[in-house]
Coordinates of C-alpha atoms in Angstrom, one line a residue:
M1 CA 110.3 112.4 69.0
K2 CA 107.7 110.0 67.5
K3 CA 106.0 110.9 64.3
I4 CA 103.1 113.2 64.9
A5 CA 99.7 112.0 63.5
L6 CA 98.3 114.7 61.3
I7 CA 94.7 115.2 60.7
L8 CA 93.3 114.9 57.3
L9 CA 92.4 118.3 56.2
F10 CA 90.1 118.0 53.2
T11 CA 88.5 115.5 51.1
F12 CA 88.6 116.1 47.3
T13 CA 84.9 116.9 46.5
F14 CA 85.3 119.9 44.1
V15 CA 82.5 121.7 42.8
V16 CA 83.0 123.9 39.6
F17 CA 81.7 127.5 39.7
A18 CA 81.9 130.1 37.0
N19 CA 83.8 132.9 38.9
A20 CA 87.2 133.7 39.8
D21 CA 87.5 131.7 43.0
T22 CA 86.6 128.5 41.7
M23 CA 88.4 125.7 39.8
S24 CA 88.6 125.2 36.0
K25 CA 87.5 122.0 34.6
Q26 CA 91.2 121.2 33.5
S27 CA 92.5 121.7 36.9
Y28 CA 89.8 119.8 38.5
S29 CA 90.5 116.8 36.1
V30 CA 94.2 116.8 36.7
L31 CA 93.6 117.0 40.6
M32 CA 91.2 114.1 40.4
K33 CA 93.7 111.9 38.5
A34 CA 96.5 112.9 40.8
Q35 CA 94.3 111.9 43.8
K36 CA 93.7 108.4 42.3
F37 CA 97.5 108.0 41.9
L38 CA 97.9 109.1 45.5
D39 CA 95.3 106.6 46.7
K40 CA 97.3 103.7 44.9
Q41 CA 100.5 105.2 46.6
K42 CA 101.9 106.1 43.2
Y43 CA 103.4 109.3 44.4
K44 CA 105.8 109.9 41.5
E45 CA 103.0 109.7 39.0
A46 CA 100.9 112.1 41.0
K47 CA 103.7 114.7 41.4
N48 CA 104.3 114.4 37.6
L49 CA 100.8 115.7 37.1
L50 CA 100.7 118.3 39.7
L51 CA 104.0 120.1 39.3
P52 CA 103.4 121.2 35.7
L53 CA 100.0 122.4 36.8
L54 CA 101.6 124.9 39.3
K55 CA 103.4 126.6 36.4
K56 CA 100.0 127.5 34.7
E57 CA 98.0 130.5 35.3
L58 CA 96.0 129.4 38.4
N59 CA 93.9 131.4 40.9
N60 CA 94.7 131.3 44.6
Y61 CA 92.0 128.8 45.1
E62 CA 93.3 126.3 42.5
K63 CA 96.9 126.8 43.4
S64 CA 96.1 126.2 47.2
Y65 CA 94.4 122.7 46.3
V66 CA 97.4 121.7 44.1
L67 CA 99.7 122.6 47.0
Q68 CA 97.5 120.7 49.4
T69 CA 97.6 117.6 47.3
L70 CA 101.4 117.9 47.2
A71 CA 101.5 118.3 50.9
N72 CA 99.5 115.0 51.3
I73 CA 102.0 113.2 49.1
A74 CA 104.9 114.7 51.1
I75 CA 103.3 113.6 54.4
N76 CA 102.9 110.0 53.1
Q77 CA 106.6 110.1 52.1
D78 CA 107.6 111.3 55.6
D79 CA 109.1 114.4 54.0
Y80 CA 107.9 117.0 56.6
K81 CA 110.2 119.8 55.6
K82 CA 108.5 119.9 52.2
T83 CA 105.2 119.6 53.7
A84 CA 105.9 122.6 55.8
K85 CA 106.9 124.5 52.6
Y86 CA 103.7 123.7 50.9
Y87 CA 101.6 124.6 53.9
E88 CA 103.4 127.9 54.3
E89 CA 102.6 128.8 50.7
I90 CA 98.8 127.9 51.1
I91 CA 98.6 130.2 54.2
K92 CA 100.3 133.0 52.1
L93 CA 97.9 132.6 49.3
K94 CA 94.8 133.0 51.5
G95 CA 92.7 130.9 48.8
F96 CA 90.7 128.9 51.4
E97 CA 88.2 129.9 53.8
E98 CA 89.5 131.0 57.1
K99 CA 88.3 128.0 59.0
N100 CA 90.2 125.7 56.5
L101 CA 93.3 127.9 56.7
E102 CA 93.2 127.4 60.5
R103 CA 93.2 123.6 60.1
I104 CA 96.2 124.2 57.8
K105 CA 98.0 126.3 60.4
I106 CA 97.5 123.7 63.3
S107 CA 98.8 121.0 61.1
L108 CA 101.7 123.2 60.0
A109 CA 102.4 123.8 63.8
K110 CA 102.5 120.0 64.2
I111 CA 104.9 119.7 61.3
Y112 CA 107.2 122.4 62.9
L113 CA 107.0 120.4 66.1
S114 CA 108.1 117.2 64.4
I115 CA 111.1 118.8 62.7
N116 CA 112.2 120.6 65.9
K117 CA 111.2 124.2 64.9
Y118 CA 109.7 124.8 68.3
D119 CA 109.7 128.5 68.1
K120 CA 107.7 128.5 65.0
S121 CA 105.3 126.0 66.4
V122 CA 104.6 127.9 69.4
K123 CA 104.2 131.3 67.6
L124 CA 101.7 129.8 65.2
L125 CA 99.7 127.9 67.9
E126 CA 99.3 131.0 70.0
T127 CA 97.8 132.9 67.1
L128 CA 95.1 130.1 67.0
L129 CA 94.1 130.4 70.6
S130 CA 91.4 132.9 69.4
S131 CA 90.0 130.4 66.9
K132 CA 86.3 129.7 67.2
T133 CA 86.5 126.5 65.0
L134 CA 89.4 124.5 66.3
P135 CA 89.3 122.4 69.4
K136 CA 91.0 124.4 72.2
S137 CA 92.3 121.0 73.6
D138 CA 94.2 120.3 70.4
I139 CA 95.9 123.7 70.4
Y140 CA 96.8 123.5 74.1
E141 CA 98.2 120.0 73.7
N142 CA 100.6 121.0 70.9
L143 CA 101.5 124.1 72.9
L144 CA 102.4 121.8 75.8
Y145 CA 104.7 119.7 73.7
A146 CA 106.2 122.7 71.8
T147 CA 107.0 124.8 74.8
Y148 CA 108.4 121.8 76.7
Y149 CA 110.8 120.8 73.9
K150 CA 111.6 124.5 73.6
K151 CA 112.6 124.2 77.3
D152 CA 110.1 127.0 78.3
F153 CA 109.1 124.8 81.2
R154 CA 107.0 127.6 83.0
K155 CA 104.9 127.9 79.8
S156 CA 104.6 124.1 79.5
I157 CA 103.2 124.0 83.1
A158 CA 100.7 126.6 82.3
Y159 CA 99.6 124.9 79.2
S160 CA 99.3 121.5 80.9
K161 CA 96.9 123.1 83.6
E162 CA 94.8 124.5 80.7
L163 CA 94.6 121.1 79.2
F164 CA 93.6 119.5 82.7
N165 CA 90.8 122.0 83.0
L166 CA 89.5 121.3 79.5
N167 CA 89.7 117.5 79.7
K168 CA 88.2 115.0 82.0
K169 CA 90.5 112.2 80.7
I170 CA 94.1 113.2 81.1
K171 CA 96.7 111.7 78.9
E172 CA 99.7 110.0 80.5
S173 CA 102.1 112.0 78.4
W174 CA 100.6 115.3 79.9
Y175 CA 101.6 114.2 83.3
Q176 CA 105.1 113.2 82.2
I177 CA 105.6 116.6 80.8
L178 CA 104.2 118.3 83.8
Y179 CA 106.4 116.3 86.2
S180 CA 109.6 116.7 84.1
S181 CA 108.9 120.5 83.8
Y182 CA 108.7 120.8 87.6
V183 CA 112.0 118.9 87.9
E184 CA 113.8 121.1 85.3
L185 CA 112.8 124.1 87.4
K186 CA 113.7 122.3 90.6
Q187 CA 110.2 122.6 91.9
Y188 CA 110.6 119.3 93.6
P189 CA 107.4 119.4 96.0
N190 CA 105.2 120.0 93.0
A191 CA 107.1 117.2 91.1
I192 CA 106.5 114.9 93.9
N193 CA 102.8 115.7 94.0
T194 CA 102.6 115.0 90.3
L195 CA 104.3 111.7 90.6
K196 CA 102.2 110.6 93.5
I197 CA 99.1 111.0 91.2
M198 CA 101.1 109.1 88.5
V199 CA 101.9 106.0 90.6
K200 CA 98.1 105.8 91.7
K201 CA 96.9 106.1 88.0
W202 CA 99.7 103.7 86.5
H203 CA 100.9 101.7 89.6
G204 CA 102.5 99.2 87.5
N205 CA 104.9 101.7 85.9
E206 CA 108.2 101.0 87.6
T207 CA 109.8 104.1 86.3
Y208 CA 107.3 106.4 88.1
W209 CA 107.9 104.7 91.3
L210 CA 111.6 104.9 91.0
Q211 CA 111.4 108.5 90.1
L212 CA 109.2 109.3 93.0
I213 CA 111.7 107.6 95.3
A214 CA 114.7 109.5 93.7
L215 CA 113.0 112.6 94.3
Y216 CA 112.5 111.9 98.0
Q217 CA 116.2 111.1 98.1
E218 CA 117.0 114.3 96.3
T219 CA 115.1 116.3 98.9
K220 CA 116.7 114.2 101.7
N221 CA 113.4 112.8 102.8
Y222 CA 115.0 109.3 103.3
K223 CA 112.1 108.0 105.4
K224 CA 109.5 108.8 102.7
A225 CA 111.9 107.2 100.1
L226 CA 111.9 104.0 102.1
S227 CA 108.2 103.9 102.7
T228 CA 107.6 104.5 99.1
F229 CA 109.9 101.7 98.0
E230 CA 108.3 99.3 100.4
L231 CA 104.7 100.3 99.2
A232 CA 106.1 99.8 95.6
Y233 CA 107.2 96.3 96.5
K234 CA 103.7 95.5 97.9
K235 CA 102.0 96.7 94.9
N236 CA 104.4 95.1 92.5
G237 CA 105.4 98.4 91.2
V238 CA 109.2 97.6 91.5
D239 CA 111.0 94.5 90.4
P240 CA 113.1 93.1 93.3
K241 CA 115.4 91.3 90.9
K242 CA 116.5 94.6 89.3
N243 CA 116.2 97.0 92.3
T244 CA 117.7 95.2 95.3
L245 CA 120.8 97.2 95.5
Y246 CA 118.7 100.4 95.1
F247 CA 116.7 99.2 98.2
V248 CA 119.8 98.5 100.0
N249 CA 121.1 102.0 99.3
I250 CA 117.8 103.5 100.7
L251 CA 118.1 101.3 103.9
V252 CA 121.6 102.5 104.4
E253 CA 120.5 106.1 104.0
N254 CA 118.1 105.4 106.8
S255 CA 120.8 103.7 109.0
L256 CA 119.1 100.4 108.8
Y257 CA 122.3 98.5 108.1
Y258 CA 121.1 95.0 109.5
K259 CA 118.0 95.2 107.3
A260 CA 120.3 96.2 104.4
A261 CA 122.6 93.2 105.0
Q262 CA 119.6 90.9 105.1
Q263 CA 118.4 92.1 101.8
I264 CA 121.9 91.5 100.2
E265 CA 121.9 88.0 101.6
K266 CA 118.4 87.3 100.3
G267 CA 119.5 88.7 97.0
L268 CA 122.6 86.5 96.8
Q269 CA 120.4 83.4 97.8
K270 CA 117.8 84.1 95.1
A271 CA 120.4 85.0 92.6
Y272 CA 119.0 88.6 92.3
L273 CA 122.5 89.8 93.0
K274 CA 125.8 88.4 91.6
D275 CA 128.2 86.7 94.0
N276 CA 131.0 89.2 93.4
K277 CA 133.6 91.2 95.2
R278 CA 131.5 94.4 95.2
N279 CA 128.5 92.8 96.8
F280 CA 130.6 91.0 99.3
E281 CA 132.3 94.2 100.3
L282 CA 128.8 95.9 100.7
L283 CA 127.6 93.0 102.8
V284 CA 130.6 93.2 105.2
S285 CA 130.2 96.9 105.5
C286 CA 126.6 96.7 106.4
Y287 CA 127.1 94.1 109.1
D288 CA 130.1 96.0 110.4
Y289 CA 128.0 99.2 110.7
A290 CA 125.3 97.1 112.3
K291 CA 127.8 96.0 114.9
Q292 CA 127.1 92.4 113.9
K293 CA 130.8 91.3 114.4
D294 CA 130.1 87.7 114.5
K295 CA 128.4 87.9 111.1
V296 CA 131.5 89.8 109.7
I297 CA 133.8 87.2 111.2
N298 CA 131.9 84.4 109.4
L299 CA 132.0 86.2 106.2
L300 CA 135.8 87.1 106.5
A301 CA 136.7 83.5 107.6
S302 CA 134.8 81.8 104.8
S303 CA 134.6 83.9 101.7
K304 CA 137.0 83.7 98.8
F305 CA 136.7 87.5 98.6
A306 CA 138.1 88.0 102.1
K307 CA 141.6 86.8 101.2
T308 CA 142.9 90.4 100.8
V309 CA 145.2 92.2 103.1
K310 CA 142.4 94.7 103.8
Y311 CA 140.0 92.1 105.1
Q312 CA 142.4 90.1 106.9
L313 CA 143.6 93.1 108.8
L314 CA 139.9 93.8 109.6
L315 CA 139.5 90.3 110.8
G316 CA 142.6 90.5 113.1
N317 CA 141.4 93.7 114.5
I318 CA 137.8 92.4 115.3
Y319 CA 139.4 89.5 117.1
Y320 CA 141.6 91.8 119.0
N321 CA 138.6 94.0 120.0
Q322 CA 136.8 90.8 121.1
E323 CA 140.0 89.9 123.3
K324 CA 140.5 86.9 121.2
F325 CA 144.3 87.7 121.0
E326 CA 145.6 84.3 119.9
K327 CA 143.2 84.2 117.0
S328 CA 144.1 87.7 116.1
I329 CA 147.9 86.8 116.1
K330 CA 147.2 83.7 113.9
V331 CA 145.4 85.8 111.3
L332 CA 147.9 88.7 111.4
E333 CA 151.1 86.5 111.2
N334 CA 149.8 84.7 108.0
I335 CA 149.0 87.9 106.1
N336 CA 151.3 88.3 103.1
I337 CA 152.0 92.0 103.1
K338 CA 154.8 94.0 101.4
K339 CA 157.4 94.9 104.1
G340 CA 157.5 98.6 104.8
S341 CA 154.2 99.4 103.5
K342 CA 151.5 101.3 105.4
K343 CA 149.5 98.1 106.1
D344 CA 152.6 96.2 107.3
G345 CA 153.1 99.0 109.8
Q346 CA 149.4 98.6 111.0
R347 CA 149.8 94.7 111.2
N348 CA 153.0 95.0 113.3
T349 CA 151.3 97.5 115.8
L350 CA 148.4 95.2 116.2
L351 CA 150.5 92.2 116.7
A352 CA 152.6 94.1 119.4
L353 CA 149.4 95.0 121.2
S354 CA 148.0 91.4 120.9
Y355 CA 151.3 89.9 122.4
Y356 CA 151.2 92.5 125.1
E357 CA 147.8 91.3 126.2
L358 CA 149.2 87.8 126.4
N359 CA 152.1 89.0 128.5
N360 CA 154.7 88.0 125.9
K361 CA 157.0 90.8 126.2
K362 CA 159.7 89.6 123.9
A363 CA 157.2 89.3 120.9
T364 CA 155.7 92.7 121.9
V365 CA 159.1 94.4 121.7
K366 CA 159.9 92.7 118.5
Y367 CA 156.8 93.9 116.5
L368 CA 156.7 97.2 118.3
K369 CA 160.3 97.8 116.9
K370 CA 159.2 96.8 113.4
A371 CA 156.3 99.3 113.6
I372 CA 158.7 102.1 114.8
N373 CA 160.9 101.4 111.9
N374 CA 157.9 101.9 109.6
P375 CA 157.7 105.4 108.4
Y376 CA 153.9 105.3 108.3
E377 CA 153.4 103.9 111.7
K378 CA 156.4 105.4 113.6
K379 CA 154.7 108.2 115.4
R380 CA 151.8 105.9 116.6
A381 CA 154.2 103.1 117.6
L382 CA 156.4 105.5 119.7
S383 CA 153.3 106.7 121.4
I384 CA 152.2 103.1 122.2
K385 CA 155.7 102.3 123.4
K386 CA 155.6 105.2 125.8
S387 CA 152.2 104.3 127.2
L388 CA 153.2 100.7 127.6
Q389 CA 156.4 101.8 129.2
I390 CA 158.5 99.2 127.3

C-alpha cells in the first residue's frame, strides 16, 4: 500500500521547570541542536547527539521527547519499523499528557498499518474510540483500512458506515473498500448498489463501469449488463477501442448475435480489433447463430482464415442446406483432407448426399462406400445407405 501520511505530533517549544517532570537545561540544549540538524536533513548528526543522551539519567518526560525526535528522524528516513519501536517506548513511559499520548497512539496505529501489522493497528485504534480529543473520523478511517487489509470484511463494512455518517464528503477510497468488502462476502446486491453510486460520482472511471457490468454478469442479469454497457458508452465511461470484445461477449449472452457480429465488423473496420483468426472465427460464429447464412458464405468464400478444413466443410454444408448441391460438391472435392480421418468421413457422407440430390447414383455410391469404410463415419453412412435404399 502507499506510504501513509503521518501527522506532526509536536513542535519543539520546551519550557524548563524546576520539578521532576520537566527537562534539564542540558537535555533541552541537546534536543534543540538535534532539531536544527533534523531541519537540515542531517539525520546522522542528529542521531549522534540523541543516542548518547538516552544513556544518561533522564526522567520519563525527557526520555519521551528524545524518543519522539528519534521517531521523527526515522519517519523522514522511511524506517517505519524503527519509528514503531520508538512510539511503543514512549507509550510505555507515560511521560506525556494523555491527549499527546493518544496522538502518539494513532500515529503508531498508522505505522502498524503501513508495515502490515493489521491486528496491532486494529487493537490500538479500538482503544482510541473513547477518546475525547482525537477526531472520530480519523480513527474510523484507519479502522476501515486496517480491518479491510486484515480481511475482516464485515467490520470494514461497519466502519465504512460509521465514516459515512460522520462525513458529508465521502472519500473515493472508502467506497472502493466498501464495494470490495461486499464482493469478498459475495453480497452482490450490496456491491452493485455501491457501484451504482460510484459510477454516478465518478462516471469517467472506466474501472467502476466494468466492475458493475461484471457483477451483473456474475449474477446472471445479462440485460442489466447490456444496458449498463450501453449507458457507459453514451457517457464516455468505457473506451470502445479497448472493450469491443467485452461488449460482443455481453451481446452474445443476450442472444443478440447479429448485433454482436456488427460490432465485430465495426471494430475491424476502425481497427479497434485485430484482423486475426480469433476474431474471424468469432464473427463467423455470430453470423451463423444469427442465421445469416449469406454473410457466413461471403466470409468463408473470401477470408484468408477460411482456408481450413473446418471452414470449408462448413461452407459445403451451408451450400447443401441451401440446396446448392453443385457448389457444395465443388467446395468439398477441393478440400485437402487426410484420408481416413474423421473429417474425411464427414466430407464423403456430404458428397454422397449432394450427388444423390443431383440423381448421380454412381458418384453417390462411390462416396457412400468411402464413408462406410471410414471407422468414424461407418455407422452413420450405413444408416444413410439404408434410408436411400442404395
